[in-house]
Amino acid sequence: MNKPAKQNLLIVESPAKAKTIQKYLGKGFQILASVGHVKDLPVNKLGVEVENNFAPEYVTIKGKGKILSALKKAGKNAQAVYLAPDPDREGEAIAWHIAQELENGKKPIFRVLFNELTERAIREAVASPGTINQDKFESQQARRILDRLVGYQISPLLWSRVKRGLSAGRVQSVALRLICDREREIQKFDPREYWSLTAHLSADEPPPFKARLSEYDGSKIELKNESETQKIMSEVSGKIFTIRTVAKKKKKRNPSPPFITSTLQQEAYRKLRFSAKKTMSVAQNLYEGVELGRKGQIGLITYMRTDSFRLSGEAVQEARGFIEKKFGPPYLPAKPNSFKSKKGAQEAHEAIRPTSVNRSPEEIAGYLNKDQLALYRLIWNRFVACQMSPALFDQTQADMEAGKAIFRASGSIKVFDGFTVLYEEGVNGVSKEKNSEDMILPPLKKGEKVALLELEPAQHFTQPPPRFTEATLIKALEERGIGRPSTYATILSNIRNRDYVYVEKRRFHPTELGLLVTDLLVMNFSDILDPAFTAQMEEKLDQIERGEIAWTKVLDEFYRAFGKDLEKAQREMKGEVVTSLTCPECKRSMAIKSGKNGLFLACTGYPECRYTANFTRDEKGDIVMEKPSHVQDGEETCEMCGRPMVVKRGKFGEFLACTGYPECKNTRNIGAKEESGLSQVFPEKKCILCGANMLIKRNKSGQRFLACERYPACKHTEPMSTGVPCPEEGCDGTLVEKVSRKGRVFYACDRYPDCRFVMWDEPYNATCPICGTSVLRIKRPQNGGPVLSCRKKGCDFRKPFEPVSDD
């Protein structure tokens, strides 16, 4: 009996990608997924032997042992092994590690690259496989080791000097510095007043139009104040407006290039309000394949991590055929449009495009979810538009003379829509066309007199540079050469998840903790925090990939300087930033420090002087020391034991504590001494057992609860209601405060056990403006003020919490 023919083994990262490829390669191939990386540096130690030429110690990632065993077993039984992780540095590293594990099988191991998951691309790649690119792997390895050396050696310094749980990153810390530097630019910005003067005019034919003052007495004019403006208005009011010049010209606007990773993330943020992380997640789904009914699972776009504008000839010809058929010959340029990639781009990759332009968004809309369809339409429209004719405009500029003043009017008319019939690039959420100040002018002739309808003066002030959005931060990182296509989304996620920034009105604001950490790192690791230095390191990683420099040489050059900075910081780095404020008790400088209850000001004369204070910042970002509490130590007495009370500061501000601690553990909010001496009446409730008043009390864990005022005669208690309705569908309960066995406060439905809804953060009765989730959560970080955020996983809504006043 003949033995069955051995199958070839092809390994990819994701099960979804495996399913798409299996459809095209059939029974001759077994397709398995590694589910991402299988080996990495260890989590619990540095894992790099610096003295041994930076040799890395790779270990199997937790949870990947079974996957790796299955791959090795399949490799032993295979005729040949084809490694097909993504065609980038991370994919090359995955392939390299798998190959190291399978080499003992003595089977031929090939590397195949799929820029798109179509039948043609898959079969061509398998028919002409290559080998693992050692230079590309070493580039990834060098990046990983660099990030490990920085993160695992600077972060412990922050733990010991500032607080546990903080982190520093080779690239994320530079991105945070950009945000902090921008905030300080805004705070130090001094608005400058200026004025404009606009004439509302009417010619012989409609429509009326506007012209702005541009020259006065033969020179360009800049109106600095109202008196200057009024003076010119009085001179111009009685004058005749005569057209001095009329200039006409044709202008064309060319289409934008197809998407690369950074521009896709920026445009998806502007037009779809997708975060960079969400954009890449949805794009990954479209690349790996979506079920299209009877056609099965099909990859809809090319690989989404790319910095190249290159397009395949077949894709361009398919697009040109579609444009001519759909829109007509005028919309098809005489030759294909081409776009030049930036220096150092990986031209082996293509730009992001649909795998077939004939799969229009409308045709496949029924198979995609809302997010997939929105992103696919964006990619499809941009690709088709990039091969269309430019839009044409007739531009007119007319200068009107009125005495010594010259007023200028500009108008533009679109005479051919070209590519804009399909696509317009967004700018701050609107199209370029809608954002234009151009207007339609009536027919105008030199020497013609026009009627003055109105003179409109307007006061303006110069504006500071805007805070970064996700889109503009990605653009800034790309322009400075910081990070690469595969890292932008991760960089943004890291700085958002570390309480270093918060997002308000879709813009990044640094927290006090973010400012403190950035200042400390700049003082002690100036190279690491220098954007130019970080960009140079990115270029050296590119050189490793091109085989121009050894990876160990790059690491050695880096560590010579970094190692010295690290040793110095370990000796001298302090967890404080000295301010210009002086201690009111000893006149030494005050410094910003971090404690268990957040950031505060402390005298640099510690321990001789123990003065501390809270602080705020004024509109210029200058530190303002808060005045001490009006309650002095010993002024209040403990109502439980009669000892003096002292002022303490906790997570939620100042409070009074008994000096008899630990024998007496009584505490009280400042100014909250109630009539009963311990509690205050809760007027909305009566005891359900005896009808007496219910009092608000606190247990040892700090949890509030309601207790009958007749205690101990009546021992009835109730959880403290938040007044927030339970968000569980069909439940009419209310969320109440509770405490877990470990003493942690949480919030649960009062209909338990019929309803088991719980949440750990304080609930807030409002609806998320982004995703519509009911009941938001209030987070109270130790550093910075409370933050209102959405409780739905994956939703990015987050803003400072401002309690609504009852007044």
Short mmCIF file of C-alpha atoms in Angstrom, two decimals, residues 76-279:
data_model
loop_
_atom_site.label_atom_id
_atom_site.label_comp_id
_atom_site.label_asym_id
_atom_site.label_seq_id
_atom_site.Cartn_x
_atom_site.Cartn_y
_atom_site.Cartn_z
CA LYS A 76 8.98 16.80 11.09
CA ASN A 77 6.24 15.28 8.95
CA ALA A 78 6.34 17.93 6.20
CA GLN A 79 8.09 17.69 2.85
CA ALA A 80 9.21 21.33 3.10
CA VAL A 81 8.50 24.29 5.37
CA TYR A 82 7.42 27.70 4.08
CA LEU A 83 7.58 30.57 6.59
CA ALA A 84 5.07 33.28 5.67
CA PRO A 85 4.76 35.81 8.52
CA ASP A 86 4.19 39.45 7.53
CA PRO A 87 6.72 41.06 5.16
CA ASP A 88 8.30 43.42 7.71
CA ARG A 89 10.96 43.30 10.44
CA GLU A 90 8.63 41.78 13.03
CA GLY A 91 7.53 39.14 10.55
CA GLU A 92 11.16 38.33 9.72
CA ALA A 93 11.89 37.88 13.44
CA ILE A 94 8.93 35.50 13.82
CA ALA A 95 10.17 33.49 10.83
CA TRP A 96 13.75 33.41 12.18
CA HIS A 97 12.72 32.10 15.60
CA ILE A 98 10.48 29.42 14.11
CA ALA A 99 13.27 28.38 11.73
CA GLN A 100 15.66 28.01 14.69
CA GLU A 101 13.21 25.62 16.35
CA LEU A 102 12.58 23.57 13.17
CA GLU A 103 16.16 23.27 11.90
CA ASN A 104 16.72 19.91 13.61
CA GLY A 105 14.08 18.45 11.32
CA LYS A 106 16.59 18.67 8.42
CA LYS A 107 13.78 19.80 6.10
CA PRO A 108 14.23 22.59 3.55
CA ILE A 109 12.97 25.87 5.05
CA PHE A 110 11.86 28.67 2.75
CA ARG A 111 10.71 32.27 3.33
CA VAL A 112 7.71 33.56 1.35
CA LEU A 113 6.35 37.11 1.33
CA PHE A 114 2.73 38.03 0.66
CA ASN A 115 2.12 41.70 -0.09
CA GLU A 116 -1.53 40.81 -0.70
CA LEU A 117 -3.57 37.69 -0.03
CA THR A 118 -4.86 36.99 -3.53
CA GLU A 119 -4.59 33.70 -5.44
CA ARG A 120 -2.09 35.12 -7.91
CA ALA A 121 0.15 36.67 -5.23
CA ILE A 122 0.08 33.56 -3.02
CA ARG A 123 0.85 31.10 -5.83
CA GLU A 124 3.64 33.29 -7.23
CA ALA A 125 5.26 33.63 -3.79
CA VAL A 126 5.15 29.87 -3.11
CA ALA A 127 6.46 29.12 -6.62
CA SER A 128 9.55 31.29 -6.10
CA PRO A 129 10.37 31.26 -2.37
CA GLY A 130 13.44 32.88 -0.85
CA THR A 131 15.39 32.56 2.36
CA ILE A 132 15.21 34.41 5.65
CA ASN A 133 16.67 37.91 5.37
CA GLN A 134 19.31 37.89 8.09
CA ASP A 135 19.90 41.65 7.85
CA LYS A 136 16.20 42.39 8.33
CA PHE A 137 16.07 40.07 11.33
CA GLU A 138 19.15 41.66 12.87
CA SER A 139 17.59 45.09 12.41
CA GLN A 140 14.55 43.93 14.39
CA GLN A 141 16.80 42.30 16.98
CA ALA A 142 18.81 45.50 17.41
CA ARG A 143 15.60 47.54 17.89
CA ARG A 144 14.30 45.04 20.44
CA ILE A 145 17.55 45.08 22.42
CA LEU A 146 17.76 48.89 22.28
CA ASP A 147 14.23 49.18 23.62
CA ARG A 148 14.97 46.61 26.34
CA LEU A 149 18.18 48.35 27.45
CA VAL A 150 16.42 51.69 27.75
CA GLY A 151 13.13 50.47 29.20
CA TYR A 152 14.48 47.95 31.70
CA GLN A 153 17.29 50.19 32.98
CA ILE A 154 15.62 53.61 33.14
CA SER A 155 12.21 52.47 34.41
CA PRO A 156 13.61 51.13 37.74
CA LEU A 157 15.15 54.56 38.33
CA LEU A 158 11.70 56.11 37.97
CA TRP A 159 10.27 53.49 40.34
CA SER A 160 12.75 54.32 43.09
CA ARG A 161 12.85 58.09 42.55
CA VAL A 162 9.24 58.85 41.59
CA LYS A 163 6.81 55.94 42.06
CA ARG A 164 6.28 52.29 41.18
CA GLY A 165 4.71 51.34 37.89
CA LEU A 166 6.18 54.13 35.76
CA SER A 167 7.94 53.34 32.51
CA ALA A 168 10.31 54.95 30.05
CA GLY A 169 10.73 53.99 26.43
CA ARG A 170 13.27 54.83 23.77
CA VAL A 171 10.62 56.21 21.42
CA GLN A 172 7.53 56.70 23.62
CA SER A 173 9.43 59.09 25.92
CA VAL A 174 10.42 61.24 22.93
CA ALA A 175 6.80 61.36 21.77
CA LEU A 176 5.79 62.41 25.29
CA ARG A 177 8.46 65.12 25.20
CA LEU A 178 6.95 66.54 22.00
CA ILE A 179 3.58 66.79 23.78
CA CYS A 180 5.13 68.41 26.87
CA ASP A 181 7.20 70.86 24.81
CA ARG A 182 4.11 71.86 22.84
CA GLU A 183 2.18 72.46 26.08
CA ARG A 184 4.91 74.77 27.33
CA GLU A 185 4.96 76.63 24.01
CA ILE A 186 1.23 77.23 24.42
CA GLN A 187 1.59 78.33 28.05
CA LYS A 188 4.38 80.80 27.27
CA PHE A 189 2.66 82.18 24.17
CA ASP A 190 1.69 85.84 24.33
CA PRO A 191 -1.22 86.64 21.96
CA ARG A 192 -0.60 89.66 19.73
CA GLU A 193 -3.49 91.87 18.67
CA TYR A 194 -4.05 92.69 15.01
CA TRP A 195 -6.94 93.94 12.92
CA SER A 196 -8.36 93.39 9.45
CA LEU A 197 -10.49 95.67 7.32
CA THR A 198 -12.85 94.09 4.80
CA ALA A 199 -14.81 96.00 2.15
CA HIS A 200 -18.18 94.58 1.06
CA LEU A 201 -18.50 95.58 -2.60
CA SER A 202 -20.93 95.35 -5.49
CA ALA A 203 -20.13 95.45 -9.24
CA ASP A 204 -22.45 95.90 -12.22
CA GLU A 205 -23.27 92.21 -12.19
CA PRO A 206 -23.91 89.91 -9.17
CA PRO A 207 -22.84 88.47 -6.85
CA PRO A 208 -21.61 90.95 -4.20
CA PHE A 209 -18.07 90.19 -3.03
CA LYS A 210 -15.52 91.00 -0.35
CA ALA A 211 -12.02 92.50 -0.57
CA ARG A 212 -9.51 92.83 2.26
CA LEU A 213 -7.13 95.74 2.85
CA SER A 214 -3.66 94.67 1.68
CA GLU A 215 -1.68 97.91 1.03
CA TYR A 216 -1.71 101.50 2.22
CA ASP A 217 0.28 104.41 0.88
CA GLY A 218 2.31 102.14 -1.41
CA SER A 219 3.34 99.60 1.25
CA LYS A 220 1.93 96.40 2.73
CA ILE A 221 -0.08 97.22 5.80
CA GLU A 222 -0.47 95.40 9.12
CA LEU A 223 -3.15 96.92 11.33
CA LYS A 224 -2.02 96.67 14.94
CA ASN A 225 -4.92 98.24 16.82
CA GLU A 226 -8.38 99.75 16.55
CA SER A 227 -7.22 103.37 16.26
CA GLU A 228 -5.12 102.59 13.16
CA THR A 229 -8.06 100.75 11.65
CA GLN A 230 -10.54 103.55 12.39
CA LYS A 231 -8.17 106.14 10.89
CA ILE A 232 -7.99 104.26 7.56
CA MET A 233 -11.76 103.65 7.64
CA SER A 234 -12.42 107.37 7.92
CA GLU A 235 -10.11 108.08 4.97
CA VAL A 236 -11.58 105.35 2.77
CA SER A 237 -15.29 105.83 3.54
CA GLY A 238 -15.85 108.68 1.08
CA LYS A 239 -13.56 107.36 -1.66
CA ILE A 240 -14.52 105.73 -4.98
CA PHE A 241 -13.39 102.09 -5.35
CA THR A 242 -11.80 101.55 -8.76
CA ILE A 243 -10.47 98.26 -10.09
CA ARG A 244 -6.75 98.73 -10.63
CA THR A 245 -5.73 95.24 -11.81
CA VAL A 246 -7.45 91.96 -12.67
CA ALA A 247 -5.23 88.85 -12.90
CA LYS A 248 -6.60 85.51 -14.09
CA LYS A 249 -4.84 82.19 -14.20
CA LYS A 250 -5.63 78.52 -14.34
CA LYS A 251 -4.62 76.28 -11.49
CA LYS A 252 -4.64 72.52 -11.20
CA ARG A 253 -4.70 70.42 -8.09
CA ASN A 254 -3.17 66.98 -8.36
CA PRO A 255 -4.54 63.97 -6.46
CA SER A 256 -2.86 62.82 -3.26
CA PRO A 257 -0.71 59.67 -3.43
CA PRO A 258 -2.13 56.33 -2.29
CA PHE A 259 -2.02 55.61 1.41
CA ILE A 260 1.01 54.53 3.37
CA THR A 261 0.69 53.57 7.04
CA SER A 262 1.14 57.05 8.50
CA THR A 263 -1.19 58.83 6.07
CA LEU A 264 -3.86 56.14 6.48
CA GLN A 265 -3.77 56.58 10.26
CA GLN A 266 -3.97 60.38 9.91
CA GLU A 267 -6.82 60.37 7.41
CA ALA A 268 -8.81 57.70 9.27
CA TYR A 269 -8.47 59.83 12.40
CA ARG A 270 -9.65 62.98 10.61
CA LYS A 271 -12.48 61.50 8.56
CA LEU A 272 -13.59 58.43 10.56
CA ARG A 273 -12.44 59.42 14.07
CA PHE A 274 -10.52 56.13 14.32
CA SER A 275 -7.57 55.94 16.70
CA ALA A 276 -4.30 54.73 15.17
CA LYS A 277 -4.71 51.46 17.08
CA LYS A 278 -8.23 50.93 15.73
CA THR A 279 -7.17 51.80 12.19
#
